[in-house]
């Protein structure tokens, strides 16, 4: 699975931690770092990551900033994108399984490195269930 990562300055250190974590032995992910240098603004990094996923260059994405909410809000302005701001594992799991999250946003000012590892594992360890949940995704798409 190809995982894209992107961040602004506030999330850079946590992004580097998660990048190393995902590249760890036995994980099996192809990590695509879109922010070798932090973006000037979270809008820039989240929009770049969103287009990367929507263009089919990555399967999922994790974006970082100070609080996570701004990146998620910017990303969700893009037609076809579903991004959730998550601060714990259950939300990461459920938003992927029920909402088809194509990316998650993590706030480095909110979540520490170990918690972020658990969130990313929960996010990447589940697939979108589809079925009855697709109705809501279709409704959301009509809003944009």
mmCIF file with all atom_site columns, C-alpha atoms in Angstrom:
data_model
loop_
_atom_site.group_PDB
_atom_site.id
_atom_site.type_symbol
_atom_site.label_atom_id
_atom_site.label_alt_id
_atom_site.label_comp_id
_atom_site.label_asym_id
_atom_site.label_entity_id
_atom_site.label_seq_id
_atom_site.pdbx_PDB_ins_code
_atom_site.Cartn_x
_atom_site.Cartn_y
_atom_site.Cartn_z
_atom_site.occupancy
_atom_site.B_iso_or_equiv
_atom_site.pdbx_formal_charge
_atom_site.auth_seq_id
_atom_site.auth_comp_id
_atom_site.auth_asym_id
_atom_site.auth_atom_id
_atom_site.pdbx_PDB_model_num
ATOM 1   C CA . UNK A 1 1   ? 0.000   0.000  0.000  1.00 0.00 ? 1   UNK A CA 1
ATOM 2   C CA . UNK A 1 2   ? 1.282   3.454  -0.943 1.00 0.00 ? 2   UNK A CA 1
ATOM 3   C CA . UNK A 1 3   ? 0.996   6.002  1.867  1.00 0.00 ? 3   UNK A CA 1
ATOM 4   C CA . UNK A 1 4   ? 1.533   9.712  1.180  1.00 0.00 ? 4   UNK A CA 1
ATOM 5   C CA . UNK A 1 5   ? 2.657   12.006 3.990  1.00 0.00 ? 5   UNK A CA 1
ATOM 6   C CA . UNK A 1 6   ? 2.564   15.812 4.002  1.00 0.00 ? 6   UNK A CA 1
ATOM 7   C CA . UNK A 1 7   ? 3.016   18.507 6.613  1.00 0.00 ? 7   UNK A CA 1
ATOM 8   C CA . UNK A 1 8   ? 3.570   22.113 7.437  1.00 0.00 ? 8   UNK A CA 1
ATOM 9   C CA . UNK A 1 9   ? 6.293   23.275 9.838  1.00 0.00 ? 9   UNK A CA 1
ATOM 10  C CA . UNK A 1 10  ? 4.267   22.538 12.996 1.00 0.00 ? 10  UNK A CA 1
ATOM 11  C CA . UNK A 1 11  ? 3.780   18.883 12.074 1.00 0.00 ? 11  UNK A CA 1
ATOM 12  C CA . UNK A 1 12  ? 7.187   18.212 10.574 1.00 0.00 ? 12  UNK A CA 1
ATOM 13  C CA . UNK A 1 13  ? 8.788   16.412 13.528 1.00 0.00 ? 13  UNK A CA 1
ATOM 14  C CA . UNK A 1 14  ? 5.791   14.096 13.996 1.00 0.00 ? 14  UNK A CA 1
ATOM 15  C CA . UNK A 1 15  ? 5.660   13.434 10.243 1.00 0.00 ? 15  UNK A CA 1
ATOM 16  C CA . UNK A 1 16  ? 9.317   12.382 10.351 1.00 0.00 ? 16  UNK A CA 1
ATOM 17  C CA . UNK A 1 17  ? 8.578   10.045 13.272 1.00 0.00 ? 17  UNK A CA 1
ATOM 18  C CA . UNK A 1 18  ? 5.637   8.414  11.480 1.00 0.00 ? 18  UNK A CA 1
ATOM 19  C CA . UNK A 1 19  ? 7.638   8.169  8.260  1.00 0.00 ? 19  UNK A CA 1
ATOM 20  C CA . UNK A 1 20  ? 10.337  6.163  10.061 1.00 0.00 ? 20  UNK A CA 1
ATOM 21  C CA . UNK A 1 21  ? 7.688   4.104  11.833 1.00 0.00 ? 21  UNK A CA 1
ATOM 22  C CA . UNK A 1 22  ? 5.917   3.168  8.590  1.00 0.00 ? 22  UNK A CA 1
ATOM 23  C CA . UNK A 1 23  ? 9.207   2.303  6.921  1.00 0.00 ? 23  UNK A CA 1
ATOM 24  C CA . UNK A 1 24  ? 10.046  -0.004 9.819  1.00 0.00 ? 24  UNK A CA 1
ATOM 25  C CA . UNK A 1 25  ? 10.761  -3.646 9.389  1.00 0.00 ? 25  UNK A CA 1
ATOM 26  C CA . UNK A 1 26  ? 7.759   -5.742 8.426  1.00 0.00 ? 26  UNK A CA 1
ATOM 27  C CA . UNK A 1 27  ? 5.340   -2.879 7.793  1.00 0.00 ? 27  UNK A CA 1
ATOM 28  C CA . UNK A 1 28  ? 5.375   -3.323 4.027  1.00 0.00 ? 28  UNK A CA 1
ATOM 29  C CA . UNK A 1 29  ? 4.242   0.193  3.131  1.00 0.00 ? 29  UNK A CA 1
ATOM 30  C CA . UNK A 1 30  ? 5.623   2.324  0.348  1.00 0.00 ? 30  UNK A CA 1
ATOM 31  C CA . UNK A 1 31  ? 5.935   5.733  1.961  1.00 0.00 ? 31  UNK A CA 1
ATOM 32  C CA . UNK A 1 32  ? 5.781   8.800  -0.266 1.00 0.00 ? 32  UNK A CA 1
ATOM 33  C CA . UNK A 1 33  ? 7.014   11.890 1.562  1.00 0.00 ? 33  UNK A CA 1
ATOM 34  C CA . UNK A 1 34  ? 5.576   14.990 -0.090 1.00 0.00 ? 34  UNK A CA 1
ATOM 35  C CA . UNK A 1 35  ? 7.201   17.260 2.512  1.00 0.00 ? 35  UNK A CA 1
ATOM 36  C CA . UNK A 1 36  ? 10.926  16.612 2.620  1.00 0.00 ? 36  UNK A CA 1
ATOM 37  C CA . UNK A 1 37  ? 10.831  20.260 3.659  1.00 0.00 ? 37  UNK A CA 1
ATOM 38  C CA . UNK A 1 38  ? 7.713   21.524 5.482  1.00 0.00 ? 38  UNK A CA 1
ATOM 39  C CA . UNK A 1 39  ? 5.144   23.428 3.452  1.00 0.00 ? 39  UNK A CA 1
ATOM 40  C CA . UNK A 1 40  ? 4.706   27.136 4.161  1.00 0.00 ? 40  UNK A CA 1
ATOM 41  C CA . UNK A 1 41  ? 1.106   26.525 5.231  1.00 0.00 ? 41  UNK A CA 1
ATOM 42  C CA . UNK A 1 42  ? -1.065  23.519 6.094  1.00 0.00 ? 42  UNK A CA 1
ATOM 43  C CA . UNK A 1 43  ? -3.373  24.418 3.223  1.00 0.00 ? 43  UNK A CA 1
ATOM 44  C CA . UNK A 1 44  ? -0.508  23.861 0.780  1.00 0.00 ? 44  UNK A CA 1
ATOM 45  C CA . UNK A 1 45  ? 0.497   20.482 2.231  1.00 0.00 ? 45  UNK A CA 1
ATOM 46  C CA . UNK A 1 46  ? -3.039  19.144 2.622  1.00 0.00 ? 46  UNK A CA 1
ATOM 47  C CA . UNK A 1 47  ? -4.135  20.186 -0.862 1.00 0.00 ? 47  UNK A CA 1
ATOM 48  C CA . UNK A 1 48  ? -1.009  18.633 -2.417 1.00 0.00 ? 48  UNK A CA 1
ATOM 49  C CA . UNK A 1 49  ? -1.594  15.371 -0.561 1.00 0.00 ? 49  UNK A CA 1
ATOM 50  C CA . UNK A 1 50  ? -5.280  15.338 -1.510 1.00 0.00 ? 50  UNK A CA 1
ATOM 51  C CA . UNK A 1 51  ? -4.562  15.724 -5.206 1.00 0.00 ? 51  UNK A CA 1
ATOM 52  C CA . UNK A 1 52  ? -1.869  13.071 -4.962 1.00 0.00 ? 52  UNK A CA 1
ATOM 53  C CA . UNK A 1 53  ? -4.420  10.589 -3.646 1.00 0.00 ? 53  UNK A CA 1
ATOM 54  C CA . UNK A 1 54  ? -7.205  11.612 -6.014 1.00 0.00 ? 54  UNK A CA 1
ATOM 55  C CA . UNK A 1 55  ? -4.786  11.254 -8.940 1.00 0.00 ? 55  UNK A CA 1
ATOM 56  C CA . UNK A 1 56  ? -4.160  7.645  -7.886 1.00 0.00 ? 56  UNK A CA 1
ATOM 57  C CA . UNK A 1 57  ? -0.517  8.132  -6.949 1.00 0.00 ? 57  UNK A CA 1
ATOM 58  C CA . UNK A 1 58  ? -1.113  6.916  -3.370 1.00 0.00 ? 58  UNK A CA 1
ATOM 59  C CA . UNK A 1 59  ? -3.714  4.720  -1.730 1.00 0.00 ? 59  UNK A CA 1
ATOM 60  C CA . UNK A 1 60  ? -4.052  6.724  1.485  1.00 0.00 ? 60  UNK A CA 1
ATOM 61  C CA . UNK A 1 61  ? -2.568  9.760  3.151  1.00 0.00 ? 61  UNK A CA 1
ATOM 62  C CA . UNK A 1 62  ? -1.630  11.181 6.502  1.00 0.00 ? 62  UNK A CA 1
ATOM 63  C CA . UNK A 1 63  ? -1.320  14.938 6.887  1.00 0.00 ? 63  UNK A CA 1
ATOM 64  C CA . UNK A 1 64  ? 0.120   16.798 9.851  1.00 0.00 ? 64  UNK A CA 1
ATOM 65  C CA . UNK A 1 65  ? -0.143  20.306 11.251 1.00 0.00 ? 65  UNK A CA 1
ATOM 66  C CA . UNK A 1 66  ? -0.446  21.840 14.742 1.00 0.00 ? 66  UNK A CA 1
ATOM 67  C CA . UNK A 1 67  ? -4.021  20.730 15.491 1.00 0.00 ? 67  UNK A CA 1
ATOM 68  C CA . UNK A 1 68  ? -5.111  18.612 12.507 1.00 0.00 ? 68  UNK A CA 1
ATOM 69  C CA . UNK A 1 69  ? -8.401  20.428 12.011 1.00 0.00 ? 69  UNK A CA 1
ATOM 70  C CA . UNK A 1 70  ? -7.090  22.955 9.475  1.00 0.00 ? 70  UNK A CA 1
ATOM 71  C CA . UNK A 1 71  ? -5.579  20.322 7.201  1.00 0.00 ? 71  UNK A CA 1
ATOM 72  C CA . UNK A 1 72  ? -8.764  18.264 7.311  1.00 0.00 ? 72  UNK A CA 1
ATOM 73  C CA . UNK A 1 73  ? -10.908 21.303 6.542  1.00 0.00 ? 73  UNK A CA 1
ATOM 74  C CA . UNK A 1 74  ? -8.730  22.349 3.589  1.00 0.00 ? 74  UNK A CA 1
ATOM 75  C CA . UNK A 1 75  ? -8.608  18.829 2.212  1.00 0.00 ? 75  UNK A CA 1
ATOM 76  C CA . UNK A 1 76  ? -12.365 18.338 2.440  1.00 0.00 ? 76  UNK A CA 1
ATOM 77  C CA . UNK A 1 77  ? -12.910 21.378 0.211  1.00 0.00 ? 77  UNK A CA 1
ATOM 78  C CA . UNK A 1 78  ? -11.610 19.285 -2.695 1.00 0.00 ? 78  UNK A CA 1
ATOM 79  C CA . UNK A 1 79  ? -14.281 17.331 -4.562 1.00 0.00 ? 79  UNK A CA 1
ATOM 80  C CA . UNK A 1 80  ? -13.858 13.613 -3.995 1.00 0.00 ? 80  UNK A CA 1
ATOM 81  C CA . UNK A 1 81  ? -11.693 13.915 -0.904 1.00 0.00 ? 81  UNK A CA 1
ATOM 82  C CA . UNK A 1 82  ? -12.644 12.573 2.523  1.00 0.00 ? 82  UNK A CA 1
ATOM 83  C CA . UNK A 1 83  ? -10.276 13.482 5.339  1.00 0.00 ? 83  UNK A CA 1
ATOM 84  C CA . UNK A 1 84  ? -10.870 13.111 9.058  1.00 0.00 ? 84  UNK A CA 1
ATOM 85  C CA . UNK A 1 85  ? -9.100  14.909 11.881 1.00 0.00 ? 85  UNK A CA 1
ATOM 86  C CA . UNK A 1 86  ? -8.318  12.162 14.387 1.00 0.00 ? 86  UNK A CA 1
ATOM 87  C CA . UNK A 1 87  ? -6.863  12.174 17.891 1.00 0.00 ? 87  UNK A CA 1
ATOM 88  C CA . UNK A 1 88  ? -7.367  8.540  18.886 1.00 0.00 ? 88  UNK A CA 1
ATOM 89  C CA . UNK A 1 89  ? -7.418  5.052  17.408 1.00 0.00 ? 89  UNK A CA 1
ATOM 90  C CA . UNK A 1 90  ? -11.155 4.254  17.386 1.00 0.00 ? 90  UNK A CA 1
ATOM 91  C CA . UNK A 1 91  ? -12.018 7.342  15.347 1.00 0.00 ? 91  UNK A CA 1
ATOM 92  C CA . UNK A 1 92  ? -9.254  6.504  12.878 1.00 0.00 ? 92  UNK A CA 1
ATOM 93  C CA . UNK A 1 93  ? -10.675 3.004  12.490 1.00 0.00 ? 93  UNK A CA 1
ATOM 94  C CA . UNK A 1 94  ? -14.328 4.039  12.234 1.00 0.00 ? 94  UNK A CA 1
ATOM 95  C CA . UNK A 1 95  ? -13.824 6.959  9.873  1.00 0.00 ? 95  UNK A CA 1
ATOM 96  C CA . UNK A 1 96  ? -12.037 4.642  7.498  1.00 0.00 ? 96  UNK A CA 1
ATOM 97  C CA . UNK A 1 97  ? -14.463 1.739  7.771  1.00 0.00 ? 97  UNK A CA 1
ATOM 98  C CA . UNK A 1 98  ? -17.681 3.803  7.717  1.00 0.00 ? 98  UNK A CA 1
ATOM 99  C CA . UNK A 1 99  ? -16.732 7.090  6.026  1.00 0.00 ? 99  UNK A CA 1
ATOM 100 C CA . UNK A 1 100 ? -14.176 5.867  3.518  1.00 0.00 ? 100 UNK A CA 1
ATOM 101 C CA . UNK A 1 101 ? -11.525 8.312  4.712  1.00 0.00 ? 101 UNK A CA 1
ATOM 102 C CA . UNK A 1 102 ? -8.891  8.669  2.047  1.00 0.00 ? 102 UNK A CA 1
ATOM 103 C CA . UNK A 1 103 ? -6.677  10.572 4.464  1.00 0.00 ? 103 UNK A CA 1
ATOM 104 C CA . UNK A 1 104 ? -6.416  11.478 8.110  1.00 0.00 ? 104 UNK A CA 1
ATOM 105 C CA . UNK A 1 105 ? -5.076  14.643 9.688  1.00 0.00 ? 105 UNK A CA 1
ATOM 106 C CA . UNK A 1 106 ? -3.119  14.518 12.936 1.00 0.00 ? 106 UNK A CA 1
ATOM 107 C CA . UNK A 1 107 ? -2.277  17.522 15.092 1.00 0.00 ? 107 UNK A CA 1
ATOM 108 C CA . UNK A 1 108 ? 1.272   17.418 16.393 1.00 0.00 ? 108 UNK A CA 1
ATOM 109 C CA . UNK A 1 109 ? 0.265   19.799 19.177 1.00 0.00 ? 109 UNK A CA 1
ATOM 110 C CA . UNK A 1 110 ? -2.406  17.351 20.314 1.00 0.00 ? 110 UNK A CA 1
ATOM 111 C CA . UNK A 1 111 ? -1.034  13.857 19.669 1.00 0.00 ? 111 UNK A CA 1
ATOM 112 C CA . UNK A 1 112 ? 2.342   12.503 20.743 1.00 0.00 ? 112 UNK A CA 1
ATOM 113 C CA . UNK A 1 113 ? 4.482   10.086 18.720 1.00 0.00 ? 113 UNK A CA 1
ATOM 114 C CA . UNK A 1 114 ? 3.285   6.827  20.339 1.00 0.00 ? 114 UNK A CA 1
ATOM 115 C CA . UNK A 1 115 ? -0.370  7.818  20.084 1.00 0.00 ? 115 UNK A CA 1
ATOM 116 C CA . UNK A 1 116 ? 0.183   8.794  16.438 1.00 0.00 ? 116 UNK A CA 1
ATOM 117 C CA . UNK A 1 117 ? 1.616   5.327  15.753 1.00 0.00 ? 117 UNK A CA 1
ATOM 118 C CA . UNK A 1 118 ? -1.554  3.744  17.136 1.00 0.00 ? 118 UNK A CA 1
ATOM 119 C CA . UNK A 1 119 ? -3.762  6.099  15.148 1.00 0.00 ? 119 UNK A CA 1
ATOM 120 C CA . UNK A 1 120 ? -1.926  5.362  11.905 1.00 0.00 ? 120 UNK A CA 1
ATOM 121 C CA . UNK A 1 121 ? -2.033  1.601  12.567 1.00 0.00 ? 121 UNK A CA 1
ATOM 122 C CA . UNK A 1 122 ? -5.786  1.786  13.170 1.00 0.00 ? 122 UNK A CA 1
ATOM 123 C CA . UNK A 1 123 ? -6.311  3.875  10.047 1.00 0.00 ? 123 UNK A CA 1
ATOM 124 C CA . UNK A 1 124 ? -4.255  1.629  7.786  1.00 0.00 ? 124 UNK A CA 1
ATOM 125 C CA . UNK A 1 125 ? -5.450  -1.632 9.314  1.00 0.00 ? 125 UNK A CA 1
ATOM 126 C CA . UNK A 1 126 ? -9.021  -1.426 8.063  1.00 0.00 ? 126 UNK A CA 1
ATOM 127 C CA . UNK A 1 127 ? -10.792 -1.102 4.715  1.00 0.00 ? 127 UNK A CA 1
ATOM 128 C CA . UNK A 1 128 ? -13.841 0.895  3.752  1.00 0.00 ? 128 UNK A CA 1
ATOM 129 C CA . UNK A 1 129 ? -16.947 -1.242 4.332  1.00 0.00 ? 129 UNK A CA 1
ATOM 130 C CA . UNK A 1 130 ? -19.061 0.353  1.580  1.00 0.00 ? 130 UNK A CA 1
ATOM 131 C CA . UNK A 1 131 ? -22.663 -0.876 1.489  1.00 0.00 ? 131 UNK A CA 1
ATOM 132 C CA . UNK A 1 132 ? -25.014 1.239  3.589  1.00 0.00 ? 132 UNK A CA 1
ATOM 133 C CA . UNK A 1 133 ? -22.233 3.759  4.257  1.00 0.00 ? 133 UNK A CA 1
ATOM 134 C CA . UNK A 1 134 ? -21.953 4.673  0.578  1.00 0.00 ? 134 UNK A CA 1
ATOM 135 C CA . UNK A 1 135 ? -25.258 6.547  0.783  1.00 0.00 ? 135 UNK A CA 1
ATOM 136 C CA . UNK A 1 136 ? -23.698 9.136  3.116  1.00 0.00 ? 136 UNK A CA 1
ATOM 137 C CA . UNK A 1 137 ? -20.599 9.482  0.986  1.00 0.00 ? 137 UNK A CA 1
ATOM 138 C CA . UNK A 1 138 ? -22.791 10.107 -2.050 1.00 0.00 ? 138 UNK A CA 1
ATOM 139 C CA . UNK A 1 139 ? -24.724 12.732 -0.086 1.00 0.00 ? 139 UNK A CA 1
ATOM 140 C CA . UNK A 1 140 ? -21.486 14.460 0.945  1.00 0.00 ? 140 UNK A CA 1
ATOM 141 C CA . UNK A 1 141 ? -20.209 14.486 -2.624 1.00 0.00 ? 141 UNK A CA 1
ATOM 142 C CA . UNK A 1 142 ? -23.341 16.320 -3.771 1.00 0.00 ? 142 UNK A CA 1
ATOM 143 C CA . UNK A 1 143 ? -22.551 19.151 -1.346 1.00 0.00 ? 143 UNK A CA 1
ATOM 144 C CA . UNK A 1 144 ? -19.373 20.174 -3.134 1.00 0.00 ? 144 UNK A CA 1
#
